[in-house]
Coordinates of C-alpha atoms in Angstrom, one line a residue:
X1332 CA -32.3 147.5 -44.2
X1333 CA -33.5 148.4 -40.7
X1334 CA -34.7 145.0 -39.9
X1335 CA -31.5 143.1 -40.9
X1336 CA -29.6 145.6 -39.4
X1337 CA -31.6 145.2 -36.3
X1338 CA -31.2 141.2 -36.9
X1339 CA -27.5 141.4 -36.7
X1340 CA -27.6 143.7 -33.5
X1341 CA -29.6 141.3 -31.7
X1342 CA -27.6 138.0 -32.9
X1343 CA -24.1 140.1 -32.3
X1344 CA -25.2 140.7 -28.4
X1345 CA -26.8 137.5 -28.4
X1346 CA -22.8 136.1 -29.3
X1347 CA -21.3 138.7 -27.1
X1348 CA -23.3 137.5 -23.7
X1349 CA -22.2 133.6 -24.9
X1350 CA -18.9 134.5 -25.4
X1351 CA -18.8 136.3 -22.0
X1352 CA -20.2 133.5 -20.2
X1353 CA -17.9 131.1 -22.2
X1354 CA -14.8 133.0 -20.8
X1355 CA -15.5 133.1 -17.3
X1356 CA -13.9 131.1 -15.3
X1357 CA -15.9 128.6 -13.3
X1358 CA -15.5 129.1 -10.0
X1359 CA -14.4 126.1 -8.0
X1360 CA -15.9 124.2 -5.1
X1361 CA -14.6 125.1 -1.8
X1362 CA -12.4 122.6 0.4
X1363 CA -13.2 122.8 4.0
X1364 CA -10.3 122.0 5.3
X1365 CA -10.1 119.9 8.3
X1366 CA -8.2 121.5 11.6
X1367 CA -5.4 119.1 12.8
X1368 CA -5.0 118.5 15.1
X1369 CA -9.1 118.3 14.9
X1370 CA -9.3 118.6 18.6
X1371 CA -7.0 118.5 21.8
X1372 CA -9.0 117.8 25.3
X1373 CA -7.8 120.5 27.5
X1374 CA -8.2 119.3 30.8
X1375 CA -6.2 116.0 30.6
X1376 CA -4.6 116.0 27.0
X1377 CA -5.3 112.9 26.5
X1378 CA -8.3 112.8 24.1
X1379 CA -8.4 108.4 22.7
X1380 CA -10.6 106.4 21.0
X1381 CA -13.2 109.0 19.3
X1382 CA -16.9 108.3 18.3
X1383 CA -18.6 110.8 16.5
X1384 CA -22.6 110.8 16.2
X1385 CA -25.3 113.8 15.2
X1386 CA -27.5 115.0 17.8
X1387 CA -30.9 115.1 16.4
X1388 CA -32.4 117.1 18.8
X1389 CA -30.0 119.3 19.0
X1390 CA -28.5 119.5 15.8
X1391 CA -25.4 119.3 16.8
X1392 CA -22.4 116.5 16.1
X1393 CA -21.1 114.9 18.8
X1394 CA -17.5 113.5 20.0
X1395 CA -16.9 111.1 22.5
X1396 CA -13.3 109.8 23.6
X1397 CA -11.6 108.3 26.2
X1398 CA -10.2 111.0 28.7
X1399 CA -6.6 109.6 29.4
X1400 CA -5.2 111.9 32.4
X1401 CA -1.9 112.7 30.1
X1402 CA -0.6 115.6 32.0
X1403 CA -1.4 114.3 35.4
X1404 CA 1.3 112.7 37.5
X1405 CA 0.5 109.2 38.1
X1406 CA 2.5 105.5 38.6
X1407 CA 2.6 102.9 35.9
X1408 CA -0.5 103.0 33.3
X1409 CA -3.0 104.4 35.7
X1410 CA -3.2 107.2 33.8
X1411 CA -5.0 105.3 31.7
X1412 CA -7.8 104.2 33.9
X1413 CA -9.9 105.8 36.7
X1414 CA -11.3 107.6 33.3
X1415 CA -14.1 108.8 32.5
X1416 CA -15.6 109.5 28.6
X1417 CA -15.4 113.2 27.1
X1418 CA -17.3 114.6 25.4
X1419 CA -17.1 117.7 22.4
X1420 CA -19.8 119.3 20.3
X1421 CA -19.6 120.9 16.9
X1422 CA -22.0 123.2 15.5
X1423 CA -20.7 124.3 12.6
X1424 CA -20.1 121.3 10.5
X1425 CA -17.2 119.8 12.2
X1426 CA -15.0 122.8 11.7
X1427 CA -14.5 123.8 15.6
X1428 CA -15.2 121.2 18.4
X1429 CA -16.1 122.5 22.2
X1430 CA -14.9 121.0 24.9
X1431 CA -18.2 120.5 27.2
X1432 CA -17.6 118.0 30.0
X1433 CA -17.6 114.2 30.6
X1434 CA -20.0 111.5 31.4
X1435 CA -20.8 110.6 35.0
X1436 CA -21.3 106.5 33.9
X1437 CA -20.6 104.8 37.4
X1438 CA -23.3 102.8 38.7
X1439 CA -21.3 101.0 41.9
X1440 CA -18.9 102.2 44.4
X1441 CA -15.7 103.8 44.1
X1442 CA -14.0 105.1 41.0
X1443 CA -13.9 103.0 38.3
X1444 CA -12.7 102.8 34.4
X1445 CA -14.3 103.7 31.3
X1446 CA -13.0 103.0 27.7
X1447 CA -14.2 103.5 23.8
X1448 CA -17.6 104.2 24.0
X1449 CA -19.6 103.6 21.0
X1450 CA -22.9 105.6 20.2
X1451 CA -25.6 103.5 17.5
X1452 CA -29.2 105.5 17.6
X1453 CA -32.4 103.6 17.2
X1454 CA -36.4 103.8 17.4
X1455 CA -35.8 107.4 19.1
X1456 CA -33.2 106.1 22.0
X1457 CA -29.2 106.5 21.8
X1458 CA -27.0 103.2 22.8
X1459 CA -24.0 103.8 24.4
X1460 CA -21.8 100.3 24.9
X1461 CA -18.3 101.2 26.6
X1462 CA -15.9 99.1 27.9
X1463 CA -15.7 99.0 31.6
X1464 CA -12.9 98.0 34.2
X1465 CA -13.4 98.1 38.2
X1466 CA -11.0 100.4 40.0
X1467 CA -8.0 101.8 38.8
X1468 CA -4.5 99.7 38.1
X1469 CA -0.9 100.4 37.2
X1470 CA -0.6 97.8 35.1
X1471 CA -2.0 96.7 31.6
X1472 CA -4.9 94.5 33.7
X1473 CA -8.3 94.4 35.0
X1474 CA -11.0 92.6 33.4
X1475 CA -12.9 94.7 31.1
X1476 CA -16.3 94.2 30.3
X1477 CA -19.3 95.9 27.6
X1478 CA -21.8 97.9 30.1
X1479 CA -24.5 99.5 28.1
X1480 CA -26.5 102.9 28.7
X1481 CA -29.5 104.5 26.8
X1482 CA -30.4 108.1 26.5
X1483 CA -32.9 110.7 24.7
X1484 CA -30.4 113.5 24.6
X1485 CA -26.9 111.9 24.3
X1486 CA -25.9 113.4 27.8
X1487 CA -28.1 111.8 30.9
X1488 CA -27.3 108.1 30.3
X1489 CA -29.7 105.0 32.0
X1490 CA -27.7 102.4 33.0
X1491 CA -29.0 99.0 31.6
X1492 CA -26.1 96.5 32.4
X1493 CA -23.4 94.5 32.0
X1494 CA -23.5 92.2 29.0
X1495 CA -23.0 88.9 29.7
X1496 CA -20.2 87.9 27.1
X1497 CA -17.6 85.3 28.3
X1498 CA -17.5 86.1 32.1
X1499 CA -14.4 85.0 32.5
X1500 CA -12.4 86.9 29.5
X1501 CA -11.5 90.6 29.6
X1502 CA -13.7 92.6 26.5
X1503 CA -13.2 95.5 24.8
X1504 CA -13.5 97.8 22.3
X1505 CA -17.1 97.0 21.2
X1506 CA -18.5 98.2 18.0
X1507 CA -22.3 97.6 17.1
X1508 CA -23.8 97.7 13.3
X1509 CA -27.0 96.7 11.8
X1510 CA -26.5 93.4 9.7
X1511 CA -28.1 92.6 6.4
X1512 CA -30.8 90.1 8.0
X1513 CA -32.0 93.1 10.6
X1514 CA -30.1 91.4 13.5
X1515 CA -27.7 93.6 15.6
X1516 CA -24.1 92.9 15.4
X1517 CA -21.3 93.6 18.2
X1518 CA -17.9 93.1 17.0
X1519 CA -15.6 93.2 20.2
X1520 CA -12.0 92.2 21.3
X1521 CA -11.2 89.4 23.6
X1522 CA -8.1 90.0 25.4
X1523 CA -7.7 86.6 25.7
X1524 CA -7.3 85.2 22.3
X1525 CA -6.5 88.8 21.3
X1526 CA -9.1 89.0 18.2
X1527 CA -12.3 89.9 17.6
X1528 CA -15.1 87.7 18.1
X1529 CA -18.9 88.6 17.5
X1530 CA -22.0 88.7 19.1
X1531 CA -25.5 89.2 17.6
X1532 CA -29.3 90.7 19.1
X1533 CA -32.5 91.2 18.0
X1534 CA -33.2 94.5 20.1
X1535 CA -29.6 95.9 21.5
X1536 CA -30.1 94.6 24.8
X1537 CA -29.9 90.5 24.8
X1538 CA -26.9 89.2 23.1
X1539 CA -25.9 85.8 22.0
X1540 CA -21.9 84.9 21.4
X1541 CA -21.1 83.7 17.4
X1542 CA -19.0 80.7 17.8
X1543 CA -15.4 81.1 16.8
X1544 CA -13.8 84.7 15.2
X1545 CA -14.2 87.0 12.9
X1546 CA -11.0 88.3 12.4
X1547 CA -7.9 87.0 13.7
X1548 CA -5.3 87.4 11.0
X1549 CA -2.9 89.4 13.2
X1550 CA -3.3 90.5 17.1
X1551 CA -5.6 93.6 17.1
X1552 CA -7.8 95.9 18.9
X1553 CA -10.6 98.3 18.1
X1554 CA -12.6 96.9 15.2
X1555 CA -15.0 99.1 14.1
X1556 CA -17.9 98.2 11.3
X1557 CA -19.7 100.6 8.9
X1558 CA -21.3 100.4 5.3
X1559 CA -19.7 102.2 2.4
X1560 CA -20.7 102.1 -1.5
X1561 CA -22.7 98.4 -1.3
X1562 CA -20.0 96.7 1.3
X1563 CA -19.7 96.7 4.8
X1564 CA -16.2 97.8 6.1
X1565 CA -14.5 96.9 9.0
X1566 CA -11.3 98.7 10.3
X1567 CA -9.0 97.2 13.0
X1568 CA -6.4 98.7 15.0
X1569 CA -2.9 96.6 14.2
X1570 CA -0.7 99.0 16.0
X1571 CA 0.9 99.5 12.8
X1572 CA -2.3 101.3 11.2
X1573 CA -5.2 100.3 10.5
X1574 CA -6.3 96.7 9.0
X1575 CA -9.0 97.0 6.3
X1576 CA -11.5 94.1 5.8
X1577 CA -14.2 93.9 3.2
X1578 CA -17.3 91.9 3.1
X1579 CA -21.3 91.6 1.5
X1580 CA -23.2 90.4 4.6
X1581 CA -21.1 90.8 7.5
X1582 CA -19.9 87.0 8.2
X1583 CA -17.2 86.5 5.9
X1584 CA -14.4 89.4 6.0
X1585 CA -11.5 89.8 3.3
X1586 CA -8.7 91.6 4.6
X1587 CA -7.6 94.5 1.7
X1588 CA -4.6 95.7 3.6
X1589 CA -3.4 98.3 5.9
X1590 CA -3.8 102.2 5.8
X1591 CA -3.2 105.3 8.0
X1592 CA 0.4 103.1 9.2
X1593 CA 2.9 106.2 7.9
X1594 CA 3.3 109.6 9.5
X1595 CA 1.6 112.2 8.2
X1596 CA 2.6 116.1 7.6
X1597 CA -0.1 117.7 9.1
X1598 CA 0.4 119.1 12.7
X1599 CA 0.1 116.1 15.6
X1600 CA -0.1 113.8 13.0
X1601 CA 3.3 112.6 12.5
X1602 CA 3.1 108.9 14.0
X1603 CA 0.6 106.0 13.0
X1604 CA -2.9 106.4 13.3
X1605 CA -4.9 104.5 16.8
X1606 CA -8.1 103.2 17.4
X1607 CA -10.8 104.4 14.0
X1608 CA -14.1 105.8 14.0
X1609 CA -15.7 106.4 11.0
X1610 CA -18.8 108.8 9.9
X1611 CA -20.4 108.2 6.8
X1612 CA -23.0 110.7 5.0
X1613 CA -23.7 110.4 1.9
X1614 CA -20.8 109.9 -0.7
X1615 CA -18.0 111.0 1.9
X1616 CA -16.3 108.8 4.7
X1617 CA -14.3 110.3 7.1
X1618 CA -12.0 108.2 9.7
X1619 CA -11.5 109.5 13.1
X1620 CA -8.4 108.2 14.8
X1621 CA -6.0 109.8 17.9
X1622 CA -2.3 110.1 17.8
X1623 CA 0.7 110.1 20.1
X1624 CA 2.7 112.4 18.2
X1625 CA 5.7 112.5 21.1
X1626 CA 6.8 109.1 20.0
X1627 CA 8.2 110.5 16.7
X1628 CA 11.2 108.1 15.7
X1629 CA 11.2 107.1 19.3
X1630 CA 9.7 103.3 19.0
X1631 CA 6.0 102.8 19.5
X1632 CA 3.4 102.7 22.0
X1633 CA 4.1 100.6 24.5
X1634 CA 8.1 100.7 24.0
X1635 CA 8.7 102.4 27.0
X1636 CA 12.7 101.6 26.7
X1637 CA 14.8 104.3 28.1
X1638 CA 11.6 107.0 28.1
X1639 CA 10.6 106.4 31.9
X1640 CA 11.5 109.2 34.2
X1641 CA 13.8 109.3 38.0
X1642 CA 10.9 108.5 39.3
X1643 CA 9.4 105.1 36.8
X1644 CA 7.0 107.1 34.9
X1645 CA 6.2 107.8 31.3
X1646 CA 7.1 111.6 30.9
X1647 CA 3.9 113.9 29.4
X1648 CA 5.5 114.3 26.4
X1649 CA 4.8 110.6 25.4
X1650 CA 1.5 110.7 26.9
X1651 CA -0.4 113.8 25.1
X1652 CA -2.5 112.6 22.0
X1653 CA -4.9 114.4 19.6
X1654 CA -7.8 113.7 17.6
X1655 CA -7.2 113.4 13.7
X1656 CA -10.0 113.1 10.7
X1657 CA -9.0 111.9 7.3
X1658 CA -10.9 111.0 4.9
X1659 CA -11.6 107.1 3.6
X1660 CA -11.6 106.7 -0.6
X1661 CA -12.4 103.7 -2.8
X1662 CA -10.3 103.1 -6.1
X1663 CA -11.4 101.9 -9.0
X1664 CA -10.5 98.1 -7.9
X1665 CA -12.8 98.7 -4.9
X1666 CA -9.6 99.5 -2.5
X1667 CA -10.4 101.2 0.5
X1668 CA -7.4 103.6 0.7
X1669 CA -6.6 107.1 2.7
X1670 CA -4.2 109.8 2.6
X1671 CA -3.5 111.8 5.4
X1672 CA -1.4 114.3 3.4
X1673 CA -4.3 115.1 1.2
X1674 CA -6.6 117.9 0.9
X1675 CA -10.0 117.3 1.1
X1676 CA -13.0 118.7 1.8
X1677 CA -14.3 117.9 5.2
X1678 CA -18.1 118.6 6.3
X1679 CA -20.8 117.1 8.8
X1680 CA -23.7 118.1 7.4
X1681 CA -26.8 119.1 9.9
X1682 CA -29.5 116.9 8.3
X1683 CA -27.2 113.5 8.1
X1684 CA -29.4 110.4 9.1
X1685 CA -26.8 107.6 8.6
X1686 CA -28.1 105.1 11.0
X1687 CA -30.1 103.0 11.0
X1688 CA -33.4 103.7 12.7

């Protein structure tokens, strides 16, 4: 009598601790919520054209822009140039970016123009390719080239040159990916045709032109290429969002559609997205982007009808921009798609190694 009674005590608490278990509620998974505007340069207000990399050495992610000089008084578009690249750490995931300085890049006389860097690490060394212009102008003009800089530490940069692509045609906007066959690719615009054209190395610093384009659907700037779930992924910027392409090896590109186009809700992110950057680590891919949010149901960029001031200049209010993350999601038909209004859950972890090396 003892021992079944014992039995029944022991299979009775045995029931109770399952039955306990059973009815808690699982807890869910945090979402780290991404700030927006994600960050605002405070010096100029004019933060363009992010690129984010991880700091290996210092275990800390990196973001480098184009510093437009938004709130400072200038004639024409030469607030645009004379500019130097910013830079903004984060070391806690992402979640809160620091303001730390910009990049001294000039290597002749004067004061000079610099435009969307681009960061790829390899064999212990950072790349930096950034678009360069000589002096500053008040017009859309110059002729822009790809100057390229190494570093240990992502801050003291060497100077290696200019690259010598089409001397005669203003570049921009390079971005630079490992292809299938191991060769370095360098997708750029050319002003000129207005579409972007590649270029190919064995070792980052000697490139050869691909004949013809790679994508020249619809006029575009800012291509930039990454790898996500077995495809490689270029983004373009169509000044009406961003054009998605898809392809297996990097020489043959299907265009999907266009995302990121729409306002969002979020704070600062109200107008259509400019110039992508993309992160990837592990599952997650997250698109960088900036935004003019003064020209809310007031044309676009560029449409500068009615908006100059007494004095023939674009007022602050349509110059400020902000740096917005979002993140990138395929659908079951293999549709790169994003939704700025979305919650998701937004972290760069510490130990991401997502380039090549």
């Amino acid at each position: 009598m003892m021992k079944r009674l014992l039995l029944i005590l022991i299979v009775g608490s045995g029931l109770m601790r399952w039955y306990c278990m059973e009815a808690q509620p699982v807890p869910k998974k945090e979402i780290r919520v991404a700030k927006a505007p994600l960050f605002r340069d405070p010096i100029y207000d004019g933060a363009a054209d992010p690129m984010v990399i991880y700091n290996r050495e210092e275990k800390t992610w990196y973001m480098f822009y184009t510093n437009r000089r938004a709130n400072v008084a200038t004639q024409g578009t030469n607030w645009c140039y004379g500019t130097r690249i910013g830079v903004a750490t984060s070391a806690d995931n992402g979640r809160n970016w620091v303001y730390v300085g910009a990049l001294d890049l000039e290597f002749e006389r004067g004061k000079n123009t610099f435009w969307a860097p681009h960061v790829v690490y390899h064999k212990g060394k950072y790349h930096l390719f950034v678009t360069y212009i000589r002096g500053v102008h008040e017009s859309w003009s110059g002729i822009g080239k790809i100057a390229h800089y190494v570093s240990c530490d992502l801050w003291n940069w060497d100077f290696c040159g200019l690259i010598p692509l089409n001397d005669s045609d203003p570049l921009l906007d390079a971005t630079i990916y490992r292809k299938p066959d191991g060769k370095w690719g360098m997708w750029y615009k050319n002003s000129r045709i207005g579409y972007t054209v590649e270029a190919v190395s064995d070792d980052l610093y000697h490139w050869t032109n691909v004949p013809g384009t790679a994508i020249d659907d619809v006029p575009h700037e800012a291509p930039f290429v990454f790898y996500y779930k077995k495809y490689y992924w270029m983004l373009t910027d169509q000044w009406n969002g961003f054009g998605v392409y898809r392809s297996e090896d990097t020489e043959r590109w299907k265009k999907q559609g266009v995302i990121l186009g729409k306002g969002g809700l979020r704070k600062d992110d109200n107008v259509r997205a400019s110039h992508p950057g993309v992160v990837v680590t592990g599952d997650k891919a997250y698109v960088f982007y900036f935004t003019h949010p003064g020209w809310e149901k007031e044309g676009g960029w560029g449409d500068e009808t009615g908006k100059l001031d007494e004095a023939g200049v674009l007022p602050y209010i349509y110059r400020r921009s902000s740096i917005q993350v979002a993140e990138l999601r395929i659908d079951e038909d293999g549709i790169m798609t994003s939704d700025r209004n979305a919650h998701f859950d937004f972290y760069l972890p510490n130990d991401c190694d997502f380039d090549f090396d």
